[in-house]
């Protein structure tokens, strides 16, 4: 497992942009792990947003954010970023990053929570005018 910390987020306007970063609190690189982003809106269950795989850097997105959010790695820093654009009020949520550090997780699996064994404490994103 790895301890994760999210940073960024905060208050954004509809149509605007915000960026979230995920890093290991120890400074350990995340380059070798599948990283996912999830979010939980008030009164709703946590939902998967996006993921980036370690083997080939491929990415997946939930339909609700496809074309607006971009997940990427900063390999030099060993961190993962979620760039959020064209924000909507319904993007308001606590965003969590998660890491899959256990071997044997199928390549294709990205959205289920059981894929991930390490979670951050979350970062608040509020989209409001």
PDB file of C-alpha atoms in Angstrom:
ATOM      1  CA  UNK A   1       0.000   0.000   0.000  1.00  0.00           C
ATOM      2  CA  UNK A   2       0.943   3.631  -0.344  1.00  0.00           C
ATOM      3  CA  UNK A   3      -0.343   6.681   1.503  1.00  0.00           C
ATOM      4  CA  UNK A   4      -1.829   9.164  -0.911  1.00  0.00           C
ATOM      5  CA  UNK A   5      -2.547  12.846  -0.632  1.00  0.00           C
ATOM      6  CA  UNK A   6      -4.653  14.940  -2.977  1.00  0.00           C
ATOM      7  CA  UNK A   7      -4.019  18.611  -3.570  1.00  0.00           C
ATOM      8  CA  UNK A   8      -5.636  21.322  -5.621  1.00  0.00           C
ATOM      9  CA  UNK A   9      -9.335  21.630  -6.214  1.00  0.00           C
ATOM     10  CA  UNK A  10     -11.260  24.290  -4.353  1.00  0.00           C
ATOM     11  CA  UNK A  11     -13.840  26.627  -5.842  1.00  0.00           C
ATOM     12  CA  UNK A  12     -14.363  26.859  -9.582  1.00  0.00           C
ATOM     13  CA  UNK A  13     -16.899  28.552 -11.808  1.00  0.00           C
ATOM     14  CA  UNK A  14     -19.134  26.795 -14.318  1.00  0.00           C
ATOM     15  CA  UNK A  15     -17.191  26.541 -17.535  1.00  0.00           C
ATOM     16  CA  UNK A  16     -13.931  27.045 -15.703  1.00  0.00           C
ATOM     17  CA  UNK A  17     -11.014  24.786 -14.873  1.00  0.00           C
ATOM     18  CA  UNK A  18      -9.432  23.240 -11.842  1.00  0.00           C
ATOM     19  CA  UNK A  19      -6.584  20.829 -11.330  1.00  0.00           C
ATOM     20  CA  UNK A  20      -6.128  18.053  -8.819  1.00  0.00           C
ATOM     21  CA  UNK A  21      -2.886  16.279  -8.044  1.00  0.00           C
ATOM     22  CA  UNK A  22      -2.235  12.968  -6.371  1.00  0.00           C
ATOM     23  CA  UNK A  23       1.056  12.167  -4.702  1.00  0.00           C
ATOM     24  CA  UNK A  24       2.455   9.704  -2.220  1.00  0.00           C
ATOM     25  CA  UNK A  25       2.854  11.395   1.138  1.00  0.00           C
ATOM     26  CA  UNK A  26       6.262   9.739   1.510  1.00  0.00           C
ATOM     27  CA  UNK A  27       7.468  11.098  -1.810  1.00  0.00           C
ATOM     28  CA  UNK A  28       7.455   7.626  -3.300  1.00  0.00           C
ATOM     29  CA  UNK A  29       6.791   7.571  -7.025  1.00  0.00           C
ATOM     30  CA  UNK A  30       3.352   6.569  -8.307  1.00  0.00           C
ATOM     31  CA  UNK A  31       4.720   5.771 -11.761  1.00  0.00           C
ATOM     32  CA  UNK A  32       4.386   2.007 -11.313  1.00  0.00           C
ATOM     33  CA  UNK A  33       0.790   1.929 -10.123  1.00  0.00           C
ATOM     34  CA  UNK A  34      -2.585   2.109 -11.762  1.00  0.00           C
ATOM     35  CA  UNK A  35      -4.131   5.307 -10.416  1.00  0.00           C
ATOM     36  CA  UNK A  36      -7.808   6.065 -10.313  1.00  0.00           C
ATOM     37  CA  UNK A  37      -9.834   9.129  -9.461  1.00  0.00           C
ATOM     38  CA  UNK A  38     -13.207   8.821  -7.802  1.00  0.00           C
ATOM     39  CA  UNK A  39     -15.649  11.394  -6.499  1.00  0.00           C
ATOM     40  CA  UNK A  40     -18.463  11.544  -4.018  1.00  0.00           C
ATOM     41  CA  UNK A  41     -21.106  14.217  -4.232  1.00  0.00           C
ATOM     42  CA  UNK A  42     -23.207  15.133  -1.194  1.00  0.00           C
ATOM     43  CA  UNK A  43     -25.827  12.477  -0.528  1.00  0.00           C
ATOM     44  CA  UNK A  44     -24.534  10.222  -3.294  1.00  0.00           C
ATOM     45  CA  UNK A  45     -22.371   7.150  -3.522  1.00  0.00           C
ATOM     46  CA  UNK A  46     -18.763   7.411  -4.561  1.00  0.00           C
ATOM     47  CA  UNK A  47     -18.318   7.037  -8.316  1.00  0.00           C
ATOM     48  CA  UNK A  48     -15.381   6.357 -10.547  1.00  0.00           C
ATOM     49  CA  UNK A  49     -14.117   9.254 -12.675  1.00  0.00           C
ATOM     50  CA  UNK A  50     -10.948   8.224 -14.469  1.00  0.00           C
ATOM     51  CA  UNK A  51      -7.868   6.029 -14.372  1.00  0.00           C
ATOM     52  CA  UNK A  52      -4.427   5.771 -15.858  1.00  0.00           C
ATOM     53  CA  UNK A  53      -2.600   2.488 -16.215  1.00  0.00           C
ATOM     54  CA  UNK A  54       1.047   1.984 -15.407  1.00  0.00           C
ATOM     55  CA  UNK A  55       1.903  -0.509 -18.146  1.00  0.00           C
ATOM     56  CA  UNK A  56       1.172   1.666 -21.168  1.00  0.00           C
ATOM     57  CA  UNK A  57      -0.205   4.917 -19.809  1.00  0.00           C
ATOM     58  CA  UNK A  58      -3.630   4.230 -21.273  1.00  0.00           C
ATOM     59  CA  UNK A  59      -6.540   6.105 -19.771  1.00  0.00           C
ATOM     60  CA  UNK A  60     -10.270   5.676 -19.277  1.00  0.00           C
ATOM     61  CA  UNK A  61     -12.982   8.107 -18.326  1.00  0.00           C
ATOM     62  CA  UNK A  62     -16.517   7.986 -17.061  1.00  0.00           C
ATOM     63  CA  UNK A  63     -18.986   9.196 -19.665  1.00  0.00           C
ATOM     64  CA  UNK A  64     -19.908  12.132 -17.439  1.00  0.00           C
ATOM     65  CA  UNK A  65     -16.410  13.626 -17.669  1.00  0.00           C
ATOM     66  CA  UNK A  66     -15.175  12.355 -21.024  1.00  0.00           C
ATOM     67  CA  UNK A  67     -13.887  15.202 -23.166  1.00  0.00           C
ATOM     68  CA  UNK A  68     -13.698  17.554 -20.183  1.00  0.00           C
ATOM     69  CA  UNK A  69     -11.276  15.887 -17.759  1.00  0.00           C
ATOM     70  CA  UNK A  70      -7.759  14.688 -18.507  1.00  0.00           C
ATOM     71  CA  UNK A  71      -5.709  12.376 -16.339  1.00  0.00           C
ATOM     72  CA  UNK A  72      -1.961  12.356 -16.774  1.00  0.00           C
ATOM     73  CA  UNK A  73       1.283  11.470 -15.102  1.00  0.00           C
ATOM     74  CA  UNK A  74       4.203  13.674 -14.246  1.00  0.00           C
ATOM     75  CA  UNK A  75       6.816  10.984 -14.426  1.00  0.00           C
ATOM     76  CA  UNK A  76       9.573  13.244 -13.194  1.00  0.00           C
ATOM     77  CA  UNK A  77       7.627  14.009 -10.025  1.00  0.00           C
ATOM     78  CA  UNK A  78       5.998  10.598  -9.735  1.00  0.00           C
ATOM     79  CA  UNK A  79       2.564  12.175  -9.396  1.00  0.00           C
ATOM     80  CA  UNK A  80      -0.775  12.018 -11.208  1.00  0.00           C
ATOM     81  CA  UNK A  81      -2.888  14.992 -12.213  1.00  0.00           C
ATOM     82  CA  UNK A  82      -6.551  15.345 -13.048  1.00  0.00           C
ATOM     83  CA  UNK A  83      -7.142  18.433 -15.167  1.00  0.00           C
ATOM     84  CA  UNK A  84     -10.791  19.420 -15.088  1.00  0.00           C
ATOM     85  CA  UNK A  85     -12.198  21.801 -17.678  1.00  0.00           C
ATOM     86  CA  UNK A  86     -15.653  22.955 -18.722  1.00  0.00           C
ATOM     87  CA  UNK A  87     -16.711  22.478 -15.152  1.00  0.00           C
ATOM     88  CA  UNK A  88     -20.350  21.918 -14.305  1.00  0.00           C
ATOM     89  CA  UNK A  89     -22.136  22.337 -10.962  1.00  0.00           C
ATOM     90  CA  UNK A  90     -22.676  18.574 -10.953  1.00  0.00           C
ATOM     91  CA  UNK A  91     -18.904  18.127 -10.752  1.00  0.00           C
ATOM     92  CA  UNK A  92     -19.118  19.357  -7.166  1.00  0.00           C
ATOM     93  CA  UNK A  93     -17.837  16.545  -4.981  1.00  0.00           C
ATOM     94  CA  UNK A  94     -15.007  15.305  -2.832  1.00  0.00           C
ATOM     95  CA  UNK A  95     -12.434  13.814  -5.169  1.00  0.00           C
ATOM     96  CA  UNK A  96     -10.312  10.842  -4.129  1.00  0.00           C
ATOM     97  CA  UNK A  97      -7.266   9.386  -5.767  1.00  0.00           C
ATOM     98  CA  UNK A  98      -6.572   5.699  -5.393  1.00  0.00           C
ATOM     99  CA  UNK A  99      -3.677   3.416  -6.231  1.00  0.00           C
ATOM    100  CA  UNK A 100      -3.567  -0.221  -7.194  1.00  0.00           C
ATOM    101  CA  UNK A 101      -0.324  -1.556  -5.751  1.00  0.00           C
ATOM    102  CA  UNK A 102      -1.154  -5.253  -5.712  1.00  0.00           C
ATOM    103  CA  UNK A 103       0.043  -7.414  -8.576  1.00  0.00           C
ATOM    104  CA  UNK A 104      -2.402  -9.416 -10.629  1.00  0.00           C
ATOM    105  CA  UNK A 105      -5.135  -6.862 -11.211  1.00  0.00           C
ATOM    106  CA  UNK A 106      -6.375  -7.320 -14.781  1.00  0.00           C
ATOM    107  CA  UNK A 107      -5.290  -4.626 -17.195  1.00  0.00           C
ATOM    108  CA  UNK A 108      -8.814  -3.845 -18.273  1.00  0.00           C
ATOM    109  CA  UNK A 109     -10.208  -3.291 -14.799  1.00  0.00           C
ATOM    110  CA  UNK A 110     -10.166   0.359 -13.906  1.00  0.00           C
ATOM    111  CA  UNK A 111     -13.474   1.484 -12.452  1.00  0.00           C
ATOM    112  CA  UNK A 112     -14.312  -0.917  -9.618  1.00  0.00           C
ATOM    113  CA  UNK A 113     -13.192   0.200  -6.189  1.00  0.00           C
ATOM    114  CA  UNK A 114     -11.827  -3.266  -5.391  1.00  0.00           C
ATOM    115  CA  UNK A 115      -9.054  -2.677  -7.929  1.00  0.00           C
ATOM    116  CA  UNK A 116      -7.481  -0.176  -5.539  1.00  0.00           C
ATOM    117  CA  UNK A 117      -5.891  -0.823  -2.171  1.00  0.00           C
ATOM    118  CA  UNK A 118      -4.693   2.653  -1.291  1.00  0.00           C
ATOM    119  CA  UNK A 119      -6.822   5.784  -0.989  1.00  0.00           C
ATOM    120  CA  UNK A 120      -6.298   9.420  -0.251  1.00  0.00           C
ATOM    121  CA  UNK A 121      -8.485  11.389   2.125  1.00  0.00           C
ATOM    122  CA  UNK A 122     -10.046  13.461  -0.618  1.00  0.00           C
ATOM    123  CA  UNK A 123     -10.058  17.009  -1.885  1.00  0.00           C
ATOM    124  CA  UNK A 124     -13.120  19.215  -2.160  1.00  0.00           C
ATOM    125  CA  UNK A 125     -14.192  20.611  -5.496  1.00  0.00           C
ATOM    126  CA  UNK A 126     -17.059  23.087  -5.581  1.00  0.00           C
ATOM    127  CA  UNK A 127     -18.370  24.412  -8.862  1.00  0.00           C
ATOM    128  CA  UNK A 128     -20.564  27.419  -8.370  1.00  0.00           C
ATOM    129  CA  UNK A 129     -21.084  30.903  -9.744  1.00  0.00           C
TER     130      UNK A 129
END
